[in-house]
CSV table of C-alpha atoms in Angstrom, one decimal:
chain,number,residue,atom,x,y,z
A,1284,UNK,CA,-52.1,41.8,86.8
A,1285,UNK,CA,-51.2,38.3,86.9
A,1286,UNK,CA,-53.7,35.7,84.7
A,1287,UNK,CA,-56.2,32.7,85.6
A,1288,UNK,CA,-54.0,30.9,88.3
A,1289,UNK,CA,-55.0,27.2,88.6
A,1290,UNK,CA,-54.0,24.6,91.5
A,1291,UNK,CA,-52.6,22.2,91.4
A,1292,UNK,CA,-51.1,21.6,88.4
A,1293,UNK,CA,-51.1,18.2,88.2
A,1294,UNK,CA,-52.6,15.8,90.4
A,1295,UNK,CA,-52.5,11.9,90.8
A,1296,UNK,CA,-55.3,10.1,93.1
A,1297,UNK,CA,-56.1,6.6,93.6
A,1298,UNK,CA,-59.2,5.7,92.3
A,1299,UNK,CA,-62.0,5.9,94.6
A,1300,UNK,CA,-60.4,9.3,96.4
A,1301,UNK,CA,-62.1,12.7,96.2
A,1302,UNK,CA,-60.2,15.5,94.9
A,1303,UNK,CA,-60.2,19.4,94.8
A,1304,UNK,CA,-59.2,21.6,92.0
A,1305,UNK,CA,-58.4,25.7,92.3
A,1306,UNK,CA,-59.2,28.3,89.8
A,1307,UNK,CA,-58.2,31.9,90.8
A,1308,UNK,CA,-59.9,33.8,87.9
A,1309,UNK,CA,-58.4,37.5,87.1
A,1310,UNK,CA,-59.9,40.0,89.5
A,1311,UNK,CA,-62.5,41.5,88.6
A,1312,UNK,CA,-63.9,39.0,86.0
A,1313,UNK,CA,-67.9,38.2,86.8
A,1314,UNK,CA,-67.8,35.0,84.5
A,1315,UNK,CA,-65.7,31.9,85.4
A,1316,UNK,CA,-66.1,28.2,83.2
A,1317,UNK,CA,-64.9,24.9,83.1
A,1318,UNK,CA,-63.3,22.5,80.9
A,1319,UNK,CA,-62.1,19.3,80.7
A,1320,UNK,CA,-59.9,18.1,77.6
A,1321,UNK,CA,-59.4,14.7,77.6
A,1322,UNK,CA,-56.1,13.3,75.6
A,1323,UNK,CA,-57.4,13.5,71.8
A,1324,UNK,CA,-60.4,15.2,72.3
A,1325,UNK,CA,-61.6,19.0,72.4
A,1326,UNK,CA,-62.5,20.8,75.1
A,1327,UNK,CA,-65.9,19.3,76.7
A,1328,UNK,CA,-67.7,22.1,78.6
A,1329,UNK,CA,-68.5,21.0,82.6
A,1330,UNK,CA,-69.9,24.6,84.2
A,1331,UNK,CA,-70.6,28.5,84.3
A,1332,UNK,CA,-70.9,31.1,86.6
A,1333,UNK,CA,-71.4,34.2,86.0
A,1334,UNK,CA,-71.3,36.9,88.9
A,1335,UNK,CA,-74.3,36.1,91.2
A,1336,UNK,CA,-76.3,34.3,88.9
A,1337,UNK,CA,-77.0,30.4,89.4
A,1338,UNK,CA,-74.2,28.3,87.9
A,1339,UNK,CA,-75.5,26.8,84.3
A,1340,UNK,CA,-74.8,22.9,85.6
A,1341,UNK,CA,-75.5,21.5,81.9
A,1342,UNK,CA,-72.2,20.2,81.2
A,1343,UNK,CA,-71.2,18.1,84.5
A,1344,UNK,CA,-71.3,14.8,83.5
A,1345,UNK,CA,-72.6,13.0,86.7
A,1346,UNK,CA,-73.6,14.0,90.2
A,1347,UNK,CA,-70.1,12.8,91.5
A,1348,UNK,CA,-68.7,16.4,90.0
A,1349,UNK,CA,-69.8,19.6,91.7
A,1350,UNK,CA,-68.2,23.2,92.0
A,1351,UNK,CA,-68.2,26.0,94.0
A,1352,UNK,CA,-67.2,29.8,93.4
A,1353,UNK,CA,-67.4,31.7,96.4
A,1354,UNK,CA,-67.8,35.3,97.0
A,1355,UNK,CA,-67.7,35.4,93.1
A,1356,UNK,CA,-63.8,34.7,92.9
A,1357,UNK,CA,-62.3,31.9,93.8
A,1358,UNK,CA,-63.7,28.5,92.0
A,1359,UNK,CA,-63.4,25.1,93.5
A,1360,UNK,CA,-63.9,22.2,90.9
A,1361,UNK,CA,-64.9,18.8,93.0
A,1362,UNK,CA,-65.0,15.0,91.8
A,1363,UNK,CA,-66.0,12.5,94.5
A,1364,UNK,CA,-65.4,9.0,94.2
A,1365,UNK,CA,-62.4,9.2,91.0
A,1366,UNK,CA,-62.8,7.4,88.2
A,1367,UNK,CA,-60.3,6.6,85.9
A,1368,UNK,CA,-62.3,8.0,82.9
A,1369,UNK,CA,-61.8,11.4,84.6
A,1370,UNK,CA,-58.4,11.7,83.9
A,1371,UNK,CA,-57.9,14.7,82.1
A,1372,UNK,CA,-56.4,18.3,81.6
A,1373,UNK,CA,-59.0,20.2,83.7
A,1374,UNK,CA,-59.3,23.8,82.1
A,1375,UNK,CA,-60.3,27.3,84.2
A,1376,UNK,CA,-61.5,30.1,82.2
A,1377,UNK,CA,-62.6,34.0,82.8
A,1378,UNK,CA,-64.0,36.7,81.2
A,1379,UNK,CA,-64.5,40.5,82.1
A,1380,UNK,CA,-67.8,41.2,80.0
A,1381,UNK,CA,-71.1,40.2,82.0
A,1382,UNK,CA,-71.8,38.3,78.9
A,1383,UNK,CA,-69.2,36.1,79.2
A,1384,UNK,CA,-67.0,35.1,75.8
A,1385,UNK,CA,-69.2,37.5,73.5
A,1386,UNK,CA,-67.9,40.7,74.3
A,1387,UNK,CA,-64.3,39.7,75.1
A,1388,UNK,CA,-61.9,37.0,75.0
A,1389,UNK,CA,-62.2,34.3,77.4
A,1390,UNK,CA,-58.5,33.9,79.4
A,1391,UNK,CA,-57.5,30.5,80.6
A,1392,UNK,CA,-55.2,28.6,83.3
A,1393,UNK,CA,-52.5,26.2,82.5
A,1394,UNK,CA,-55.2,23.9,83.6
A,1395,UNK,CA,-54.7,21.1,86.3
A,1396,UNK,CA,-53.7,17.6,85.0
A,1397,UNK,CA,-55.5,14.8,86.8
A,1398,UNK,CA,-54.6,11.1,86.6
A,1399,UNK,CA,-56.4,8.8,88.3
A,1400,UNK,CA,-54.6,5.5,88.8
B,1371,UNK,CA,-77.5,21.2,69.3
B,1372,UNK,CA,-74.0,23.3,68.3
B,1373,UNK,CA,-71.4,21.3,67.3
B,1374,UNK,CA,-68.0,22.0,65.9
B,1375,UNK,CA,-66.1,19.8,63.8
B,1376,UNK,CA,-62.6,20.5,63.0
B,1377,UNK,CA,-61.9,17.1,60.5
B,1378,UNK,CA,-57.6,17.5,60.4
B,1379,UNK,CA,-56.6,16.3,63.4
B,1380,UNK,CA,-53.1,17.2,62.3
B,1381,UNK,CA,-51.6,19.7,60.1
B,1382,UNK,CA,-47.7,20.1,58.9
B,1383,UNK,CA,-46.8,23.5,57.3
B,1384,UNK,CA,-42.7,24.7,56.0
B,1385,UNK,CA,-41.3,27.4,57.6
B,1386,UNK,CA,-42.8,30.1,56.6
B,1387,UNK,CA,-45.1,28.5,54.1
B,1388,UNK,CA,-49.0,28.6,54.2
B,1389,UNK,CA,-51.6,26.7,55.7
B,1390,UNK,CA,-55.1,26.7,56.5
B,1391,UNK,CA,-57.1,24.9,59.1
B,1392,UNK,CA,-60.4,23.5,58.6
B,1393,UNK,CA,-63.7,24.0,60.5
B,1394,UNK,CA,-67.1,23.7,60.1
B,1395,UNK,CA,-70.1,24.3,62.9
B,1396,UNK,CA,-73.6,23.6,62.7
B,1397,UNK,CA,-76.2,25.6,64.4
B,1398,UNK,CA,-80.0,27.3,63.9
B,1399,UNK,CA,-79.2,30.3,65.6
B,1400,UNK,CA,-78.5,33.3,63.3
B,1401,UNK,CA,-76.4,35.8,65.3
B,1402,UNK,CA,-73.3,33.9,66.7
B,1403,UNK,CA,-69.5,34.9,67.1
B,1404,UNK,CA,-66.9,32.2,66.2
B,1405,UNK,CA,-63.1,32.2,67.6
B,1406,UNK,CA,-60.0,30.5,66.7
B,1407,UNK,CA,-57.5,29.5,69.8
B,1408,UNK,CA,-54.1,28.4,70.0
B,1409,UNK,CA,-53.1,26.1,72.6
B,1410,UNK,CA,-49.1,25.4,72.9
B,1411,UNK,CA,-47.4,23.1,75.1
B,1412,UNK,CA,-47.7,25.3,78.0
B,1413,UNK,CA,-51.9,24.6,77.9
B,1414,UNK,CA,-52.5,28.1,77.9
B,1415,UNK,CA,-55.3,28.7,75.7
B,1416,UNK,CA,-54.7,32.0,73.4
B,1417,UNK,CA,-57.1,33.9,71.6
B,1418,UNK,CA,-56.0,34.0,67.9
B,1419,UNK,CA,-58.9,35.6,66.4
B,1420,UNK,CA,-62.4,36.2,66.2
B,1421,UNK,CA,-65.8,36.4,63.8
B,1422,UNK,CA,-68.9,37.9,64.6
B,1423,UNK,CA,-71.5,36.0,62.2
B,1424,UNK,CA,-73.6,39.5,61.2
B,1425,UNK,CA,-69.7,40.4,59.7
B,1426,UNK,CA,-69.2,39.7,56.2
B,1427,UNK,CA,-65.8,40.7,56.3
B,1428,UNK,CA,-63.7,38.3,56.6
B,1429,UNK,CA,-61.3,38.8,60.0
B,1430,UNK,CA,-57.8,39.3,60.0
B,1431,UNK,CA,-54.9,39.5,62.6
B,1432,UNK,CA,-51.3,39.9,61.4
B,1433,UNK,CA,-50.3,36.5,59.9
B,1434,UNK,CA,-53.9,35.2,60.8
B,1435,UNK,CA,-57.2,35.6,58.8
B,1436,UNK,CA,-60.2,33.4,58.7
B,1437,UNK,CA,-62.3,32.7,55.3
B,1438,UNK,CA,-65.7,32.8,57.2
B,1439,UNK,CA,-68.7,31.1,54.8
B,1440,UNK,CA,-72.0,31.9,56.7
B,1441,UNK,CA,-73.9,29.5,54.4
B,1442,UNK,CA,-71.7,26.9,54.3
B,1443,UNK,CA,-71.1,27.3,58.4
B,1444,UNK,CA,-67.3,27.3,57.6
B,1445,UNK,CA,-64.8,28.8,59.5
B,1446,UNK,CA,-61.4,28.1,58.0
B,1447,UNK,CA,-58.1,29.9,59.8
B,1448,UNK,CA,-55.3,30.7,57.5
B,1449,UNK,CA,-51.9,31.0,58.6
B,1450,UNK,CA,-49.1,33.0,56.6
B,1451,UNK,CA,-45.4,33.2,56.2
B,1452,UNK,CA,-45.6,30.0,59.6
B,1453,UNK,CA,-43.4,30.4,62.1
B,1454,UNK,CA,-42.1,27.7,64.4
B,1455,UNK,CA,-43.9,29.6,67.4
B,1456,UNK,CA,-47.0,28.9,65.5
B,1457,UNK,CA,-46.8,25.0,66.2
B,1458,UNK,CA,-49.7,24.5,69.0
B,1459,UNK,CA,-52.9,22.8,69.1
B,1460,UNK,CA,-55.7,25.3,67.7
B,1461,UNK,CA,-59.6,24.9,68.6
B,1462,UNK,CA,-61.7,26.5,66.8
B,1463,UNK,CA,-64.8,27.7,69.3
B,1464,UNK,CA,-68.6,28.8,68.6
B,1465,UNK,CA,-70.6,30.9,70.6
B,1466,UNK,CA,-74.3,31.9,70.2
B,1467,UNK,CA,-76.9,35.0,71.8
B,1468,UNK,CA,-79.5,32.6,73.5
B,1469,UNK,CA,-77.9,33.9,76.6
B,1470,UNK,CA,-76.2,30.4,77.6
B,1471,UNK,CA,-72.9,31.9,76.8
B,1472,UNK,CA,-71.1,28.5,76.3
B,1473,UNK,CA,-68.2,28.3,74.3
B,1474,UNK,CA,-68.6,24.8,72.0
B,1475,UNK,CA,-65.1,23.9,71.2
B,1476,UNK,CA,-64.1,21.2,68.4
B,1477,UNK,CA,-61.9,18.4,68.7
B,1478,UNK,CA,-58.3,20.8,67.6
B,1479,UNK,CA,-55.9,20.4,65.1
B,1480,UNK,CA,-52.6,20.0,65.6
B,1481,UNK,CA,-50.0,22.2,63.8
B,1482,UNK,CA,-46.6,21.3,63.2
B,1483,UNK,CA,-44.2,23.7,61.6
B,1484,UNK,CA,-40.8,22.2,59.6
B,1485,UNK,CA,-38.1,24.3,60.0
């Protein structure tokens, strides 16, 4: 089937705006992650879910980012109030094993690139 | 914490010379798996190859093997006979059994083949 689709694929906002971004993992895959990858860095981890447990938040790096996966599928990544320090290549990852990247290789989107002017 | 350091942030190799990529991790946790992705243009991330830490064997894939030092927490990639396909940006990752199951990425090394 087809792989981690990720919307948009690139996205310019003022700063100030809110914006959405779309990860459709593969189906069936119970864990779902995060990434950003900023221009000359790796790639910083931002959040986990995995099937119905509660999302490890650790790596969002201020209150103004949140995310969503409903009915265990489809993931939402959110950032209120742009910055331009959160420009970036935002990165969507899934995995089949219910331990995540252990037991099997992680599979990621083209990622969404955000600039925020 | 786990970090990954991968200290070459760029790489050049001949056509279908040798090179290997540099990588070292730090961590306190014993039983960990290791990976090595490739990233091209395209920023699709590819799985290249991995490492589980209770291996001693060293990994290999094809054209791709790793020279895993568990002491040393070194995790080299070697790449034979390079192709131009191979040019991309490669992470190497870390992952440990705590039960966090996040992926610690390094910082990448970018790969440029010479025809």
């Amino acid at each position: 089937g087809a792989g981690v689709s990720q919307s948009p694929s690139n996205k310019v906002t003022e700063k100030g705006k809110d914006v959405e971004l779309r990860c459709d993992p593969i189906s069936g895959h119970t864990a779902l992650y995060w990434y950003r990858q900023s221009l000359g860095q790796g790639l910083e981890f931002l959040i986990y879910f995995q099937g119905n447990s509660a999302p490890d938040k650790s790596g969002l790096p201020s209150d103004r980012f949140s995310a969503e996966r409903t009915g265990g599928s489809v993931s939402t990544l959110t950032i209120q109030r742009t910055q331009q320090e959160d420009s970036a290549v935002y990165l969507c990852a899934s995995s089949l094993d219910w331990q995540g990247a252990l037991n099997s290789p992680l599979h990621f989107g083209n990622g969404t690139r955000l600039t925020v002017t | 914490a786990q970090t990954v350091t991968q200290s070459q942030p760029e790489m050049s190799v001949q056509e279908a010379e040798t090179v290997t990529l540099s990588c070292t991790y730090d961590t306190s946790e014993s039983d960990y798996y290791l990976f090595w992705y490739k990233q091209p243009p395209s920023r699709q991330m590819i799985l290249v190859i991995r490492q589980e830490a209770y291996k001693q064997q060293n990994a290999t894939e094809n054209r791709f093997s790793v020279n895993f030092q568990k002491a040393a927490k070194s995790f080299s990639l070697k790449i034979s006979d390079s192709q131009l396909g191979d040019a991309a940006m490669y992470f190497c990752a870390y992952i440990d059994l705590t039960g966090a199951n996040n992926l610690f990425f390094g910082t990448g090394t970018r790969l440029t083949v010479i025809p």
